[in-house]
């Protein structure tokens, strides 16, 4: 009987050895979700001072191509275009927009309010027409550093008065 007790005791020891030892490290807490930062708010539009000649120029560059020039950021849609219709001897200045309105153009030597209508030659743009010999085109090209297109509830465009403007005008006057 003693042998039987010994065998039973040994069996119990063996069975107890199969049970895993209790874990000595504490359980890991569930990982917390990482908060996703909210996107930074857009900076407010700059407050424009009383003198338009101090307003910042709208980002972009003029690009000339025979008979026309476009203004905008490389790779983006143009914000403004100037193009010549040599047969009609007319120049169209267009800017982004779609609803007919009156736009005001300001240069250092002149100001003009001009009706603007959808420009079918440039979808998504409003066009203002000029005769090729209109002296206001010279005022755009010779304005001191910049000119402004504003009105109609559209964002103000402050465009540099670069040589591309007068080059299109000269192309149309020939």
PDB file of C-alpha atoms in Angstrom:
ATOM      1  CA  UNK A   1       0.000   0.000   0.000  1.00  0.00           C
ATOM      2  CA  UNK A   2       2.914   2.155   0.665  1.00  0.00           C
ATOM      3  CA  UNK A   3       4.076   1.597  -2.848  1.00  0.00           C
ATOM      4  CA  UNK A   4       0.720   2.603  -4.108  1.00  0.00           C
ATOM      5  CA  UNK A   5       0.823   5.817  -2.039  1.00  0.00           C
ATOM      6  CA  UNK A   6       4.260   6.563  -3.398  1.00  0.00           C
ATOM      7  CA  UNK A   7       3.153   6.087  -6.999  1.00  0.00           C
ATOM      8  CA  UNK A   8       0.047   8.229  -6.448  1.00  0.00           C
ATOM      9  CA  UNK A   9       2.140  10.939  -4.794  1.00  0.00           C
ATOM     10  CA  UNK A  10       4.646  10.877  -7.652  1.00  0.00           C
ATOM     11  CA  UNK A  11       1.806  11.105 -10.161  1.00  0.00           C
ATOM     12  CA  UNK A  12       0.427  14.140  -8.395  1.00  0.00           C
ATOM     13  CA  UNK A  13       3.844  15.807  -8.478  1.00  0.00           C
ATOM     14  CA  UNK A  14       4.116  15.103 -12.195  1.00  0.00           C
ATOM     15  CA  UNK A  15       0.658  16.498 -12.886  1.00  0.00           C
ATOM     16  CA  UNK A  16       1.410  19.581 -10.801  1.00  0.00           C
ATOM     17  CA  UNK A  17       4.553  20.128 -12.893  1.00  0.00           C
ATOM     18  CA  UNK A  18       2.408  20.438 -16.036  1.00  0.00           C
ATOM     19  CA  UNK A  19       0.498  23.417 -14.684  1.00  0.00           C
ATOM     20  CA  UNK A  20       2.181  26.660 -15.692  1.00  0.00           C
ATOM     21  CA  UNK A  21       3.620  28.764 -12.943  1.00  0.00           C
ATOM     22  CA  UNK A  22       1.690  31.932 -12.201  1.00  0.00           C
ATOM     23  CA  UNK A  23       2.949  34.911 -14.168  1.00  0.00           C
ATOM     24  CA  UNK A  24       5.382  37.052 -12.238  1.00  0.00           C
ATOM     25  CA  UNK A  25       4.864  40.203 -14.330  1.00  0.00           C
ATOM     26  CA  UNK A  26       1.681  42.199 -14.043  1.00  0.00           C
ATOM     27  CA  UNK A  27      -0.699  42.146 -17.016  1.00  0.00           C
ATOM     28  CA  UNK A  28      -0.025  44.832 -19.629  1.00  0.00           C
ATOM     29  CA  UNK A  29      -2.671  47.535 -19.856  1.00  0.00           C
ATOM     30  CA  UNK A  30      -4.550  47.740 -23.143  1.00  0.00           C
ATOM     31  CA  UNK A  31      -2.823  50.184 -25.513  1.00  0.00           C
ATOM     32  CA  UNK A  32      -4.416  53.609 -25.504  1.00  0.00           C
ATOM     33  CA  UNK A  33      -5.511  55.004 -28.844  1.00  0.00           C
ATOM     34  CA  UNK A  34      -3.125  57.640 -30.115  1.00  0.00           C
ATOM     35  CA  UNK A  35      -5.018  60.898 -30.584  1.00  0.00           C
ATOM     36  CA  UNK A  36      -4.886  62.283 -34.106  1.00  0.00           C
ATOM     37  CA  UNK A  37      -4.017  65.973 -34.015  1.00  0.00           C
ATOM     38  CA  UNK A  38      -6.641  68.264 -35.516  1.00  0.00           C
ATOM     39  CA  UNK A  39      -5.507  70.071 -38.664  1.00  0.00           C
ATOM     40  CA  UNK A  40      -4.122  73.517 -38.004  1.00  0.00           C
ATOM     41  CA  UNK A  41      -6.653  76.241 -38.761  1.00  0.00           C
ATOM     42  CA  UNK A  42      -6.016  78.256 -41.889  1.00  0.00           C
ATOM     43  CA  UNK A  43      -4.501  81.634 -41.148  1.00  0.00           C
ATOM     44  CA  UNK A  44      -6.957  84.482 -41.602  1.00  0.00           C
ATOM     45  CA  UNK A  45      -6.762  86.403 -44.848  1.00  0.00           C
ATOM     46  CA  UNK A  46      -4.319  89.266 -44.481  1.00  0.00           C
ATOM     47  CA  UNK A  47      -5.909  92.570 -43.633  1.00  0.00           C
ATOM     48  CA  UNK A  48      -5.398  94.873 -46.551  1.00  0.00           C
ATOM     49  CA  UNK A  49      -4.328  98.399 -45.737  1.00  0.00           C
ATOM     50  CA  UNK A  50      -5.863 101.537 -47.166  1.00  0.00           C
ATOM     51  CA  UNK A  51      -3.255 101.886 -49.947  1.00  0.00           C
ATOM     52  CA  UNK A  52      -3.540  99.118 -52.550  1.00  0.00           C
ATOM     53  CA  UNK A  53       0.067  99.719 -53.615  1.00  0.00           C
ATOM     54  CA  UNK A  54       1.154  98.129 -50.311  1.00  0.00           C
ATOM     55  CA  UNK A  55      -0.991  95.002 -50.694  1.00  0.00           C
ATOM     56  CA  UNK A  56       0.932  91.732 -51.171  1.00  0.00           C
ATOM     57  CA  UNK A  57       1.140  90.434 -54.719  1.00  0.00           C
ATOM     58  CA  UNK A  58      -1.008  87.381 -55.416  1.00  0.00           C
ATOM     59  CA  UNK A  59       1.332  84.335 -55.596  1.00  0.00           C
ATOM     60  CA  UNK A  60       2.267  83.290 -59.114  1.00  0.00           C
ATOM     61  CA  UNK A  61       4.130  84.303 -62.253  1.00  0.00           C
ATOM     62  CA  UNK A  62       3.249  85.620 -65.700  1.00  0.00           C
ATOM     63  CA  UNK A  63       3.997  83.205 -68.565  1.00  0.00           C
ATOM     64  CA  UNK A  64       4.035  84.453 -72.151  1.00  0.00           C
ATOM     65  CA  UNK A  65       3.053  82.366 -75.151  1.00  0.00           C
ATOM     66  CA  UNK A  66       2.607  83.907 -78.603  1.00  0.00           C
ATOM     67  CA  UNK A  67      -0.318  86.304 -78.333  1.00  0.00           C
ATOM     68  CA  UNK A  68      -1.237  85.516 -74.740  1.00  0.00           C
ATOM     69  CA  UNK A  69       0.010  85.531 -71.169  1.00  0.00           C
ATOM     70  CA  UNK A  70      -1.267  83.634 -68.130  1.00  0.00           C
ATOM     71  CA  UNK A  71      -0.772  84.382 -64.463  1.00  0.00           C
ATOM     72  CA  UNK A  72      -0.787  81.750 -61.736  1.00  0.00           C
ATOM     73  CA  UNK A  73       1.186  79.253 -59.713  1.00  0.00           C
ATOM     74  CA  UNK A  74       3.104  76.639 -61.701  1.00  0.00           C
ATOM     75  CA  UNK A  75       1.004  73.493 -62.048  1.00  0.00           C
ATOM     76  CA  UNK A  76      -2.213  75.272 -61.009  1.00  0.00           C
ATOM     77  CA  UNK A  77      -5.058  76.779 -62.989  1.00  0.00           C
ATOM     78  CA  UNK A  78      -4.425  80.337 -64.177  1.00  0.00           C
ATOM     79  CA  UNK A  79      -5.806  83.139 -62.023  1.00  0.00           C
ATOM     80  CA  UNK A  80      -5.678  85.663 -64.870  1.00  0.00           C
ATOM     81  CA  UNK A  81      -5.071  85.624 -68.616  1.00  0.00           C
ATOM     82  CA  UNK A  82      -4.404  88.290 -71.213  1.00  0.00           C
ATOM     83  CA  UNK A  83      -4.897  87.301 -74.834  1.00  0.00           C
ATOM     84  CA  UNK A  84      -5.072  88.933 -78.208  1.00  0.00           C
ATOM     85  CA  UNK A  85      -7.608  88.309 -80.959  1.00  0.00           C
ATOM     86  CA  UNK A  86      -5.577  89.649 -83.902  1.00  0.00           C
ATOM     87  CA  UNK A  87      -8.458  89.451 -86.401  1.00  0.00           C
ATOM     88  CA  UNK A  88     -10.667  91.659 -84.212  1.00  0.00           C
ATOM     89  CA  UNK A  89      -7.703  93.647 -82.831  1.00  0.00           C
ATOM     90  CA  UNK A  90      -9.112  93.116 -79.348  1.00  0.00           C
ATOM     91  CA  UNK A  91      -7.497  92.104 -76.085  1.00  0.00           C
ATOM     92  CA  UNK A  92      -9.315  90.186 -73.371  1.00  0.00           C
ATOM     93  CA  UNK A  93      -8.189  90.335 -69.754  1.00  0.00           C
ATOM     94  CA  UNK A  94      -9.774  87.470 -67.809  1.00  0.00           C
ATOM     95  CA  UNK A  95      -9.775  86.469 -64.159  1.00  0.00           C
ATOM     96  CA  UNK A  96     -11.254  83.559 -62.223  1.00  0.00           C
ATOM     97  CA  UNK A  97     -14.999  83.860 -61.635  1.00  0.00           C
ATOM     98  CA  UNK A  98     -18.266  82.923 -63.295  1.00  0.00           C
ATOM     99  CA  UNK A  99     -21.110  85.381 -62.530  1.00  0.00           C
ATOM    100  CA  UNK A 100     -21.306  88.544 -64.642  1.00  0.00           C
ATOM    101  CA  UNK A 101     -20.283  91.570 -62.611  1.00  0.00           C
ATOM    102  CA  UNK A 102     -18.423  94.854 -62.808  1.00  0.00           C
ATOM    103  CA  UNK A 103     -14.752  94.692 -61.893  1.00  0.00           C
ATOM    104  CA  UNK A 104     -12.486  97.588 -60.984  1.00  0.00           C
ATOM    105  CA  UNK A 105      -8.940  97.729 -62.342  1.00  0.00           C
ATOM    106  CA  UNK A 106      -6.471  99.993 -60.525  1.00  0.00           C
ATOM    107  CA  UNK A 107      -3.085 101.088 -61.794  1.00  0.00           C
ATOM    108  CA  UNK A 108      -0.798 103.843 -60.524  1.00  0.00           C
ATOM    109  CA  UNK A 109      -2.090 106.167 -63.240  1.00  0.00           C
ATOM    110  CA  UNK A 110      -5.717 105.114 -63.846  1.00  0.00           C
ATOM    111  CA  UNK A 111      -8.789 103.398 -62.406  1.00  0.00           C
ATOM    112  CA  UNK A 112     -11.535 101.864 -64.504  1.00  0.00           C
ATOM    113  CA  UNK A 113     -14.746  99.947 -63.735  1.00  0.00           C
ATOM    114  CA  UNK A 114     -15.348  97.410 -66.486  1.00  0.00           C
ATOM    115  CA  UNK A 115     -18.244  94.989 -67.044  1.00  0.00           C
ATOM    116  CA  UNK A 116     -17.022  91.386 -66.931  1.00  0.00           C
ATOM    117  CA  UNK A 117     -18.903  88.483 -68.481  1.00  0.00           C
ATOM    118  CA  UNK A 118     -18.153  84.755 -68.715  1.00  0.00           C
ATOM    119  CA  UNK A 119     -15.191  84.293 -71.061  1.00  0.00           C
ATOM    120  CA  UNK A 120     -16.084  81.512 -73.481  1.00  0.00           C
ATOM    121  CA  UNK A 121     -12.454  81.341 -74.597  1.00  0.00           C
ATOM    122  CA  UNK A 122     -11.390  80.542 -71.016  1.00  0.00           C
ATOM    123  CA  UNK A 123     -13.974  78.485 -69.064  1.00  0.00           C
ATOM    124  CA  UNK A 124     -14.350  79.458 -65.403  1.00  0.00           C
ATOM    125  CA  UNK A 125     -13.097  82.971 -66.111  1.00  0.00           C
ATOM    126  CA  UNK A 126     -14.692  86.400 -66.432  1.00  0.00           C
ATOM    127  CA  UNK A 127     -13.484  88.429 -69.405  1.00  0.00           C
ATOM    128  CA  UNK A 128     -13.089  92.180 -69.910  1.00  0.00           C
ATOM    129  CA  UNK A 129     -12.570  93.390 -73.483  1.00  0.00           C
ATOM    130  CA  UNK A 130     -10.339  96.205 -74.723  1.00  0.00           C
ATOM    131  CA  UNK A 131      -9.582  97.601 -78.160  1.00  0.00           C
ATOM    132  CA  UNK A 132      -5.922  96.906 -78.960  1.00  0.00           C
ATOM    133  CA  UNK A 133      -5.180 100.650 -79.017  1.00  0.00           C
ATOM    134  CA  UNK A 134      -6.858 101.363 -75.612  1.00  0.00           C
ATOM    135  CA  UNK A 135      -4.414 103.420 -73.545  1.00  0.00           C
ATOM    136  CA  UNK A 136      -5.601 101.667 -70.372  1.00  0.00           C
ATOM    137  CA  UNK A 137      -3.595  98.617 -71.519  1.00  0.00           C
ATOM    138  CA  UNK A 138      -0.464 100.773 -71.373  1.00  0.00           C
ATOM    139  CA  UNK A 139      -1.458 101.848 -67.854  1.00  0.00           C
ATOM    140  CA  UNK A 140      -1.580  98.142 -66.849  1.00  0.00           C
ATOM    141  CA  UNK A 141       1.856  97.436 -68.263  1.00  0.00           C
ATOM    142  CA  UNK A 142       3.520 100.580 -66.932  1.00  0.00           C
ATOM    143  CA  UNK A 143       1.886 100.573 -63.490  1.00  0.00           C
ATOM    144  CA  UNK A 144       4.571 100.822 -60.793  1.00  0.00           C
ATOM    145  CA  UNK A 145       5.099  97.221 -59.837  1.00  0.00           C
ATOM    146  CA  UNK A 146       1.496  96.049 -59.694  1.00  0.00           C
ATOM    147  CA  UNK A 147      -2.119  96.536 -60.627  1.00  0.00           C
ATOM    148  CA  UNK A 148      -5.311  95.319 -58.958  1.00  0.00           C
ATOM    149  CA  UNK A 149      -8.445  93.551 -60.168  1.00  0.00           C
ATOM    150  CA  UNK A 150     -11.228  93.703 -57.585  1.00  0.00           C
ATOM    151  CA  UNK A 151     -14.992  93.612 -57.217  1.00  0.00           C
ATOM    152  CA  UNK A 152     -17.954  91.305 -57.653  1.00  0.00           C
ATOM    153  CA  UNK A 153     -17.363  89.649 -54.282  1.00  0.00           C
ATOM    154  CA  UNK A 154     -14.334  87.851 -55.757  1.00  0.00           C
ATOM    155  CA  UNK A 155     -10.915  87.636 -54.100  1.00  0.00           C
ATOM    156  CA  UNK A 156      -8.749  90.632 -54.921  1.00  0.00           C
ATOM    157  CA  UNK A 157      -5.982  89.909 -57.442  1.00  0.00           C
ATOM    158  CA  UNK A 158      -2.841  91.993 -57.037  1.00  0.00           C
ATOM    159  CA  UNK A 159      -0.828  91.235 -60.167  1.00  0.00           C
ATOM    160  CA  UNK A 160       2.705  92.294 -61.016  1.00  0.00           C
ATOM    161  CA  UNK A 161       3.093  94.642 -63.993  1.00  0.00           C
ATOM    162  CA  UNK A 162       5.648  92.537 -65.845  1.00  0.00           C
ATOM    163  CA  UNK A 163       6.764  92.845 -69.500  1.00  0.00           C
ATOM    164  CA  UNK A 164       4.529  89.939 -70.597  1.00  0.00           C
ATOM    165  CA  UNK A 165       1.526  92.293 -70.436  1.00  0.00           C
ATOM    166  CA  UNK A 166       2.969  94.822 -72.877  1.00  0.00           C
ATOM    167  CA  UNK A 167       4.285  92.066 -75.100  1.00  0.00           C
ATOM    168  CA  UNK A 168       0.743  90.754 -75.624  1.00  0.00           C
ATOM    169  CA  UNK A 169      -0.472  94.326 -76.246  1.00  0.00           C
ATOM    170  CA  UNK A 170       2.273  94.912 -78.835  1.00  0.00           C
ATOM    171  CA  UNK A 171       1.494  91.571 -80.527  1.00  0.00           C
ATOM    172  CA  UNK A 172      -2.094  92.756 -80.954  1.00  0.00           C
ATOM    173  CA  UNK A 173      -1.228  96.241 -82.191  1.00  0.00           C
ATOM    174  CA  UNK A 174       0.842  95.025 -85.164  1.00  0.00           C
TER     175      UNK A 174
END
